[in-house]
Amino acid sequence: MRPDEFKEIRYAVADNVATVTLDRPDRRNAWTGRMAAEYRWALYHADNDDSVGAVIVTGAGNAFCVGADKDILSDVSAASGSYERLKVELPPFPPGTPAGLRRNHAYPLTLGKLVIAAINGPCAGAGFVLACYADLRVTVDDVKITPSFAGMGLPAEYGIAWMLPRITGWQNALDILLTNAVMTGQEAADLGFARHAWPREGFAERVRSVAVAAARNVSPGAMAVIKRQLHVDAHDGLDDAYRRAVADMNRMVGEPDFAAGIAAVRAGQRPRYRSTSEAPLDQEAQ
């Protein structure tokens, strides 16, 4: 699926950053099967674009994502839990993705690029899941964030009971999930769910500065390997993770990124791995 075929997401590339915007503002960016497929395709295109070093995921209008579309949930409830899955081709996982990560919601973890969830408005349910599977979460300080699962008689969906303790710590994850906490962005940051909670004014610009810095100043090869180390190697034994890290190090010290990094350090400068993006791709302009 090409970006110009997207109907519920906007995709744009500029300044070495891909921006993926959930685009159903009239429904507060409520999640649908179509949006899920487009989201995965958008990440696929970003991961396979050498000019892109980081991805920002955010919502159109005044919401991030308030959860699954209520009309869809009502239909599922009326049908006693049955529903028809959207039949659409999905992009492949990157080569070498282990079986345990070949799950739709885990797709961002398998990519070699930094994925930042920029929570610009209310975030609940499916939106909470989406944010959990980003690499980094930043939020407006006064927005509302809640898992919502327990309040609707549902489990912590799609592996979130495994993911959330690794983001916030065990006690905070229990608090968030079992009390069905409704947090402000600042409270979410205090609990470790978000890395930063910033005022709304200037929020998008601050998020973009983080993404651009990562895209330009971090070695693409190192970023991909470190993501694998965090999401795959860290869940094996220390011995295996240590051995693989040494093998990676021995290989990477002979590669161009390392030479570029050393040259920059000697010159007293930050390494620059991408200097500019290709011509901006903006679905709205197509």
mmCIF file of C-alpha atoms in Angstrom:
data_model
loop_
_atom_site.group_PDB
_atom_site.id
_atom_site.type_symbol
_atom_site.label_atom_id
_atom_site.label_comp_id
_atom_site.label_asym_id
_atom_site.label_seq_id
_atom_site.Cartn_x
_atom_site.Cartn_y
_atom_site.Cartn_z
ATOM 1 C CA MET A 1 0.000 0.000 0.000
ATOM 2 C CA ARG A 2 1.469 3.337 -1.048
ATOM 3 C CA PRO A 3 1.145 6.508 1.058
ATOM 4 C CA ASP A 4 -1.031 8.102 -1.629
ATOM 5 C CA GLU A 5 -3.543 5.275 -1.034
ATOM 6 C CA PHE A 6 -3.906 6.038 2.668
ATOM 7 C CA LYS A 7 -7.355 7.191 3.775
ATOM 8 C CA GLU A 8 -7.058 7.362 7.566
ATOM 9 C CA ILE A 9 -3.407 8.326 8.000
ATOM 10 C CA ARG A 10 -1.253 11.152 6.657
ATOM 11 C CA TYR A 11 2.379 10.404 5.903
ATOM 12 C CA ALA A 12 5.062 13.020 5.268
ATOM 13 C CA VAL A 13 8.848 13.080 5.197
ATOM 14 C CA ALA A 14 10.971 16.177 5.822
ATOM 15 C CA ASP A 15 14.210 16.943 7.657
ATOM 16 C CA ASN A 16 15.067 13.220 7.816
ATOM 17 C CA VAL A 17 11.928 12.546 9.889
ATOM 18 C CA ALA A 18 8.776 10.714 8.829
ATOM 19 C CA THR A 19 5.592 12.007 10.449
ATOM 20 C CA VAL A 20 2.675 9.597 10.698
ATOM 21 C CA THR A 21 -0.551 11.385 11.612
ATOM 22 C CA LEU A 22 -3.657 9.450 12.633
ATOM 23 C CA ASP A 23 -6.218 11.320 10.591
ATOM 24 C CA ARG A 24 -9.804 10.848 11.750
ATOM 25 C CA PRO A 25 -10.149 14.075 13.737
ATOM 26 C CA ASP A 26 -13.955 13.986 13.580
ATOM 27 C CA ARG A 27 -13.779 10.679 15.513
ATOM 28 C CA ARG A 28 -10.871 11.814 17.715
ATOM 29 C CA ASN A 29 -8.659 9.478 15.671
ATOM 30 C CA ALA A 30 -10.514 6.387 16.846
ATOM 31 C CA TRP A 31 -8.757 3.209 15.725
ATOM 32 C CA THR A 32 -10.051 1.039 12.872
ATOM 33 C CA GLY A 33 -8.786 -1.972 10.961
ATOM 34 C CA ARG A 34 -8.028 0.279 8.007
ATOM 35 C CA MET A 35 -5.982 2.636 10.192
ATOM 36 C CA ALA A 36 -4.036 -0.299 11.640
ATOM 37 C CA ALA A 37 -3.074 -1.529 8.167
ATOM 38 C CA GLU A 38 -2.119 1.958 6.983
ATOM 39 C CA TYR A 39 -0.062 2.535 10.131
ATOM 40 C CA ARG A 40 1.965 -0.587 9.527
ATOM 41 C CA TRP A 41 2.538 0.341 5.877
ATOM 42 C CA ALA A 42 3.589 3.865 6.890
ATOM 43 C CA LEU A 43 6.208 2.425 9.254
ATOM 44 C CA TYR A 44 7.375 0.069 6.533
ATOM 45 C CA HIS A 45 7.941 2.943 4.116
ATOM 46 C CA ALA A 46 9.809 4.932 6.772
ATOM 47 C CA ASP A 47 12.024 1.986 7.664
ATOM 48 C CA ASN A 48 12.938 1.420 4.017
ATOM 49 C CA ASP A 49 13.694 5.078 3.269
ATOM 50 C CA ASP A 50 17.411 5.760 3.811
ATOM 51 C CA SER A 51 16.718 9.484 4.209
ATOM 52 C CA VAL A 52 14.556 8.788 7.284
ATOM 53 C CA GLY A 53 16.187 8.312 10.662
ATOM 54 C CA ALA A 54 13.226 8.728 13.021
ATOM 55 C CA VAL A 55 9.432 8.517 12.984
ATOM 56 C CA ILE A 56 6.946 10.722 14.841
ATOM 57 C CA VAL A 57 3.468 9.286 15.417
ATOM 58 C CA THR A 58 0.792 11.782 16.421
ATOM 59 C CA GLY A 59 -2.891 12.592 15.994
ATOM 60 C CA ALA A 60 -4.782 15.088 13.872
ATOM 61 C CA GLY A 61 -6.822 17.765 15.600
ATOM 62 C CA ASN A 62 -7.084 17.759 19.394
ATOM 63 C CA ALA A 63 -6.633 14.018 20.101
ATOM 64 C CA PHE A 64 -3.940 11.371 19.829
ATOM 65 C CA CYS A 65 -6.200 8.304 19.676
ATOM 66 C CA VAL A 66 -9.137 7.695 22.014
ATOM 67 C CA GLY A 67 -9.284 3.949 21.356
ATOM 68 C CA ALA A 68 -11.132 1.669 19.011
ATOM 69 C CA ASP A 69 -14.025 3.230 17.142
ATOM 70 C CA LYS A 70 -17.099 2.958 19.368
ATOM 71 C CA ASP A 71 -19.321 1.937 16.460
ATOM 72 C CA ILE A 72 -17.034 -1.018 15.829
ATOM 73 C CA LEU A 73 -17.022 -1.930 19.532
ATOM 74 C CA SER A 74 -20.822 -1.776 19.645
ATOM 75 C CA ASP A 75 -21.075 -4.090 16.640
ATOM 76 C CA VAL A 76 -18.636 -6.548 18.246
ATOM 77 C CA SER A 77 -20.631 -6.521 21.489
ATOM 78 C CA ALA A 78 -23.925 -7.021 19.643
ATOM 79 C CA ALA A 79 -22.381 -9.977 17.797
ATOM 80 C CA SER A 80 -21.290 -11.565 21.107
ATOM 81 C CA GLY A 81 -17.647 -10.873 20.416
ATOM 82 C CA SER A 82 -17.391 -11.950 16.801
ATOM 83 C CA TYR A 83 -16.132 -9.635 14.088
ATOM 84 C CA GLU A 84 -14.772 -9.813 10.577
ATOM 85 C CA ARG A 85 -11.136 -8.920 10.096
ATOM 86 C CA LEU A 86 -10.186 -6.479 7.364
ATOM 87 C CA LYS A 87 -8.637 -8.425 4.490
ATOM 88 C CA VAL A 88 -5.632 -6.422 3.324
ATOM 89 C CA GLU A 89 -2.046 -7.270 2.480
ATOM 90 C CA LEU A 90 0.426 -6.231 5.164
ATOM 91 C CA PRO A 91 4.120 -5.427 4.692
ATOM 92 C CA PRO A 92 6.704 -8.003 5.720
ATOM 93 C CA PHE A 93 8.672 -7.896 8.934
ATOM 94 C CA PRO A 94 12.342 -6.962 8.558
ATOM 95 C CA PRO A 95 14.625 -9.920 7.804
ATOM 96 C CA GLY A 96 15.730 -11.733 10.919
ATOM 97 C CA THR A 97 12.774 -10.679 13.061
ATOM 98 C CA PRO A 98 12.359 -13.403 15.713
ATOM 99 C CA ALA A 99 9.074 -15.286 15.856
ATOM 100 C CA GLY A 100 8.150 -13.718 19.187
ATOM 101 C CA LEU A 101 8.116 -10.225 17.665
ATOM 102 C CA ARG A 102 6.138 -11.138 14.561
ATOM 103 C CA ARG A 103 3.003 -9.592 15.996
ATOM 104 C CA ASN A 104 1.113 -6.719 14.401
ATOM 105 C CA HIS A 105 1.331 -4.322 17.349
ATOM 106 C CA ALA A 106 5.008 -5.149 17.930
ATOM 107 C CA TYR A 107 5.947 -4.052 14.414
ATOM 108 C CA PRO A 108 7.541 -0.725 15.541
ATOM 109 C CA LEU A 109 9.948 -2.651 17.791
ATOM 110 C CA THR A 110 11.324 -4.610 14.828
ATOM 111 C CA LEU A 111 12.335 -1.555 12.803
ATOM 112 C CA GLY A 112 15.767 0.040 12.632
ATOM 113 C CA LYS A 113 14.448 3.571 13.186
ATOM 114 C CA LEU A 114 13.449 5.436 16.358
ATOM 115 C CA VAL A 115 9.641 5.592 16.714
ATOM 116 C CA ILE A 116 8.336 8.436 18.908
ATOM 117 C CA ALA A 117 4.712 8.601 20.054
ATOM 118 C CA ALA A 118 3.898 12.315 20.353
ATOM 119 C CA ILE A 119 0.770 12.283 22.525
ATOM 120 C CA ASN A 120 -0.855 15.586 21.627
ATOM 121 C CA GLY A 121 -4.321 14.869 23.046
ATOM 122 C CA PRO A 122 -6.470 12.222 24.746
ATOM 123 C CA CYS A 123 -4.959 8.733 24.566
ATOM 124 C CA ALA A 124 -6.884 5.616 25.591
ATOM 125 C CA GLY A 125 -7.422 1.961 24.747
ATOM 126 C CA ALA A 126 -5.973 1.211 21.314
ATOM 127 C CA GLY A 127 -4.148 4.554 21.473
ATOM 128 C CA PHE A 128 -2.541 3.475 24.750
ATOM 129 C CA VAL A 129 -1.433 0.222 23.082
ATOM 130 C CA LEU A 130 -0.025 2.173 20.142
ATOM 131 C CA ALA A 131 1.969 4.404 22.496
ATOM 132 C CA CYS A 132 3.308 1.448 24.486
ATOM 133 C CA TYR A 133 4.825 -0.102 21.376
ATOM 134 C CA ALA A 134 6.643 3.079 20.364
ATOM 135 C CA ASP A 135 10.277 3.364 21.421
ATOM 136 C CA LEU A 136 9.743 6.692 23.142
ATOM 137 C CA ARG A 137 6.693 8.562 24.425
ATOM 138 C CA VAL A 138 6.420 12.333 24.851
ATOM 139 C CA THR A 139 3.214 14.074 25.813
ATOM 140 C CA VAL A 140 1.491 17.396 26.299
ATOM 141 C CA ASP A 141 1.462 17.931 30.053
ATOM 142 C CA ASP A 142 -2.295 18.393 30.560
ATOM 143 C CA VAL A 143 -3.778 15.733 28.248
ATOM 144 C CA LYS A 144 -5.643 12.692 29.591
ATOM 145 C CA ILE A 145 -4.072 9.226 29.216
ATOM 146 C CA THR A 146 -5.712 5.991 30.349
ATOM 147 C CA PRO A 147 -5.498 2.294 29.477
ATOM 148 C CA SER A 148 -9.313 1.937 29.821
ATOM 149 C CA PHE A 149 -9.221 -1.881 29.597
ATOM 150 C CA ALA A 150 -10.312 -2.764 33.139
ATOM 151 C CA GLY A 151 -13.098 -0.197 33.046
ATOM 152 C CA MET A 152 -14.579 -1.934 29.988
ATOM 153 C CA GLY A 153 -14.292 -5.489 31.287
ATOM 154 C CA LEU A 154 -11.288 -6.275 29.106
ATOM 155 C CA PRO A 155 -7.785 -7.628 29.769
ATOM 156 C CA ALA A 156 -4.650 -5.629 29.200
ATOM 157 C CA GLU A 157 -4.742 -6.041 25.448
ATOM 158 C CA TYR A 158 -2.084 -7.169 22.977
ATOM 159 C CA GLY A 159 0.710 -7.948 25.432
ATOM 160 C CA ILE A 160 0.476 -4.662 27.338
ATOM 161 C CA ALA A 161 0.731 -6.453 30.711
ATOM 162 C CA TRP A 162 4.172 -7.610 29.519
ATOM 163 C CA MET A 163 5.226 -4.309 27.941
ATOM 164 C CA LEU A 164 4.061 -1.770 30.525
ATOM 165 C CA PRO A 165 6.125 -3.029 33.515
ATOM 166 C CA ARG A 166 9.215 -2.755 31.319
ATOM 167 C CA ILE A 167 8.340 0.877 30.611
ATOM 168 C CA THR A 168 7.182 2.083 34.030
ATOM 169 C CA GLY A 169 8.358 -0.547 36.514
ATOM 170 C CA TRP A 170 6.181 -3.214 38.116
ATOM 171 C CA GLN A 171 4.458 -1.178 40.832
ATOM 172 C CA ASN A 172 3.547 1.691 38.529
ATOM 173 C CA ALA A 173 2.222 -0.715 35.905
ATOM 174 C CA LEU A 174 -0.013 -2.332 38.535
ATOM 175 C CA ASP A 175 -1.278 1.083 39.558
ATOM 176 C CA ILE A 176 -2.009 2.150 35.985
ATOM 177 C CA LEU A 177 -3.708 -1.080 34.881
ATOM 178 C CA LEU A 178 -5.556 -2.244 37.996
ATOM 179 C CA THR A 179 -6.961 1.157 38.975
ATOM 180 C CA ASN A 180 -7.671 2.042 35.327
ATOM 181 C CA ALA A 181 -5.795 5.249 36.048
ATOM 182 C CA VAL A 182 -6.746 8.433 34.217
ATOM 183 C CA MET A 183 -3.459 10.327 34.152
ATOM 184 C CA THR A 184 -2.499 13.760 32.968
ATOM 185 C CA GLY A 185 0.498 13.832 30.682
ATOM 186 C CA GLN A 186 2.589 15.117 33.581
ATOM 187 C CA GLU A 187 1.415 12.274 35.831
ATOM 188 C CA ALA A 188 2.223 9.792 33.060
ATOM 189 C CA ALA A 189 5.748 11.202 32.889
ATOM 190 C CA ASP A 190 6.081 11.045 36.671
ATOM 191 C CA LEU A 191 5.150 7.344 36.518
ATOM 192 C CA GLY A 192 7.703 6.706 33.793
ATOM 193 C CA PHE A 193 5.219 6.124 30.966
ATOM 194 C CA ALA A 194 6.359 9.228 29.058
ATOM 195 C CA ARG A 195 9.909 10.504 28.732
ATOM 196 C CA HIS A 196 8.842 14.158 28.679
ATOM 197 C CA ALA A 197 5.673 16.136 29.451
ATOM 198 C CA TRP A 198 5.761 19.541 27.783
ATOM 199 C CA PRO A 199 3.300 22.454 27.515
ATOM 200 C CA ARG A 200 1.109 22.465 24.427
ATOM 201 C CA GLU A 201 2.682 25.643 23.128
ATOM 202 C CA GLY A 202 5.769 24.609 21.198
ATOM 203 C CA PHE A 203 5.116 20.888 21.774
ATOM 204 C CA ALA A 204 5.345 19.816 18.124
ATOM 205 C CA GLU A 205 8.550 21.782 17.614
ATOM 206 C CA ARG A 206 10.204 20.216 20.679
ATOM 207 C CA VAL A 207 9.243 16.710 19.574
ATOM 208 C CA ARG A 208 10.585 17.403 16.116
ATOM 209 C CA SER A 209 13.898 18.659 17.487
ATOM 210 C CA VAL A 210 14.383 15.356 19.325
ATOM 211 C CA ALA A 211 13.533 13.347 16.201
ATOM 212 C CA VAL A 212 15.758 15.417 13.892
ATOM 213 C CA ALA A 213 18.711 15.163 16.279
ATOM 214 C CA ALA A 214 18.371 11.375 16.457
ATOM 215 C CA ALA A 215 17.930 11.092 12.696
ATOM 216 C CA ARG A 216 21.020 13.142 11.905
ATOM 217 C CA ASN A 217 23.424 12.537 14.781
ATOM 218 C CA VAL A 218 22.955 8.821 15.515
ATOM 219 C CA SER A 219 24.566 6.167 13.356
ATOM 220 C CA PRO A 220 21.865 4.306 11.395
ATOM 221 C CA GLY A 221 23.658 1.016 11.930
ATOM 222 C CA ALA A 222 24.069 1.607 15.656
ATOM 223 C CA MET A 223 20.416 2.596 16.058
ATOM 224 C CA ALA A 224 19.215 -0.601 14.384
ATOM 225 C CA VAL A 225 21.539 -2.813 16.422
ATOM 226 C CA ILE A 226 20.737 -1.129 19.742
ATOM 227 C CA LYS A 227 16.996 -1.516 19.106
ATOM 228 C CA ARG A 228 17.591 -5.222 18.525
ATOM 229 C CA GLN A 229 19.653 -5.409 21.702
ATOM 230 C CA LEU A 230 16.893 -3.764 23.736
ATOM 231 C CA HIS A 231 13.940 -5.625 22.284
ATOM 232 C CA VAL A 232 15.497 -9.042 21.582
ATOM 233 C CA ASP A 233 18.886 -9.631 23.202
ATOM 234 C CA ALA A 234 17.894 -8.181 26.578
ATOM 235 C CA HIS A 235 15.307 -10.929 27.009
ATOM 236 C CA ASP A 236 17.827 -13.734 26.545
ATOM 237 C CA GLY A 237 20.419 -14.598 29.145
ATOM 238 C CA LEU A 238 23.231 -12.183 29.973
ATOM 239 C CA ASP A 239 25.813 -14.534 28.499
ATOM 240 C CA ASP A 240 24.108 -14.603 25.088
ATOM 241 C CA ALA A 241 23.496 -10.831 25.118
ATOM 242 C CA TYR A 242 27.127 -10.166 26.080
ATOM 243 C CA ARG A 243 28.542 -12.441 23.390
ATOM 244 C CA ARG A 244 26.343 -10.921 20.714
ATOM 245 C CA ALA A 245 27.270 -7.387 21.803
ATOM 246 C CA VAL A 246 30.977 -8.206 21.488
ATOM 247 C CA ALA A 247 30.420 -9.707 18.034
ATOM 248 C CA ASP A 248 28.512 -6.577 16.984
ATOM 249 C CA MET A 249 31.255 -4.339 18.344
ATOM 250 C CA ASN A 250 34.015 -6.237 16.552
ATOM 251 C CA ARG A 251 32.108 -5.947 13.283
ATOM 252 C CA MET A 252 31.029 -2.313 13.614
ATOM 253 C CA VAL A 253 34.476 -0.861 14.428
ATOM 254 C CA GLY A 254 35.402 -1.697 10.834
ATOM 255 C CA GLU A 255 32.417 0.069 9.289
ATOM 256 C CA PRO A 256 32.122 3.617 7.857
ATOM 257 C CA ASP A 257 29.793 4.880 10.616
ATOM 258 C CA PHE A 258 32.474 4.267 13.238
ATOM 259 C CA ALA A 259 35.091 6.075 11.151
ATOM 260 C CA ALA A 260 32.725 9.028 10.720
ATOM 261 C CA GLY A 261 32.008 9.120 14.446
ATOM 262 C CA ILE A 262 35.714 9.088 15.353
ATOM 263 C CA ALA A 263 36.443 11.836 12.837
ATOM 264 C CA ALA A 264 33.702 14.028 14.309
ATOM 265 C CA VAL A 265 34.935 13.481 17.871
ATOM 266 C CA ARG A 266 38.467 14.432 16.877
ATOM 267 C CA ALA A 267 37.130 17.590 15.235
ATOM 268 C CA GLY A 268 35.144 18.469 18.358
ATOM 269 C CA GLN A 269 31.847 18.137 16.512
ATOM 270 C CA ARG A 270 28.731 16.014 16.765
ATOM 271 C CA PRO A 271 28.662 13.225 14.177
ATOM 272 C CA ARG A 272 26.350 13.948 11.241
ATOM 273 C CA TYR A 273 25.038 10.847 9.476
ATOM 274 C CA ARG A 274 22.270 12.515 7.485
ATOM 275 C CA SER A 275 22.557 16.117 6.366
ATOM 276 C CA THR A 276 19.246 16.529 4.594
ATOM 277 C CA SER A 277 16.220 14.537 3.594
ATOM 278 C CA GLU A 278 15.165 13.786 0.070
ATOM 279 C CA ALA A 279 12.377 15.857 -1.481
ATOM 280 C CA PRO A 280 9.568 16.058 1.103
ATOM 281 C CA LEU A 281 6.820 13.508 0.659
ATOM 282 C CA ASP A 282 3.462 14.800 1.815
ATOM 283 C CA GLN A 283 0.325 12.859 1.019
ATOM 284 C CA GLU A 284 -1.791 16.008 1.098
ATOM 285 C CA ALA A 285 0.224 17.466 -1.772
ATOM 286 C CA GLN A 286 -0.163 14.387 -3.971
#
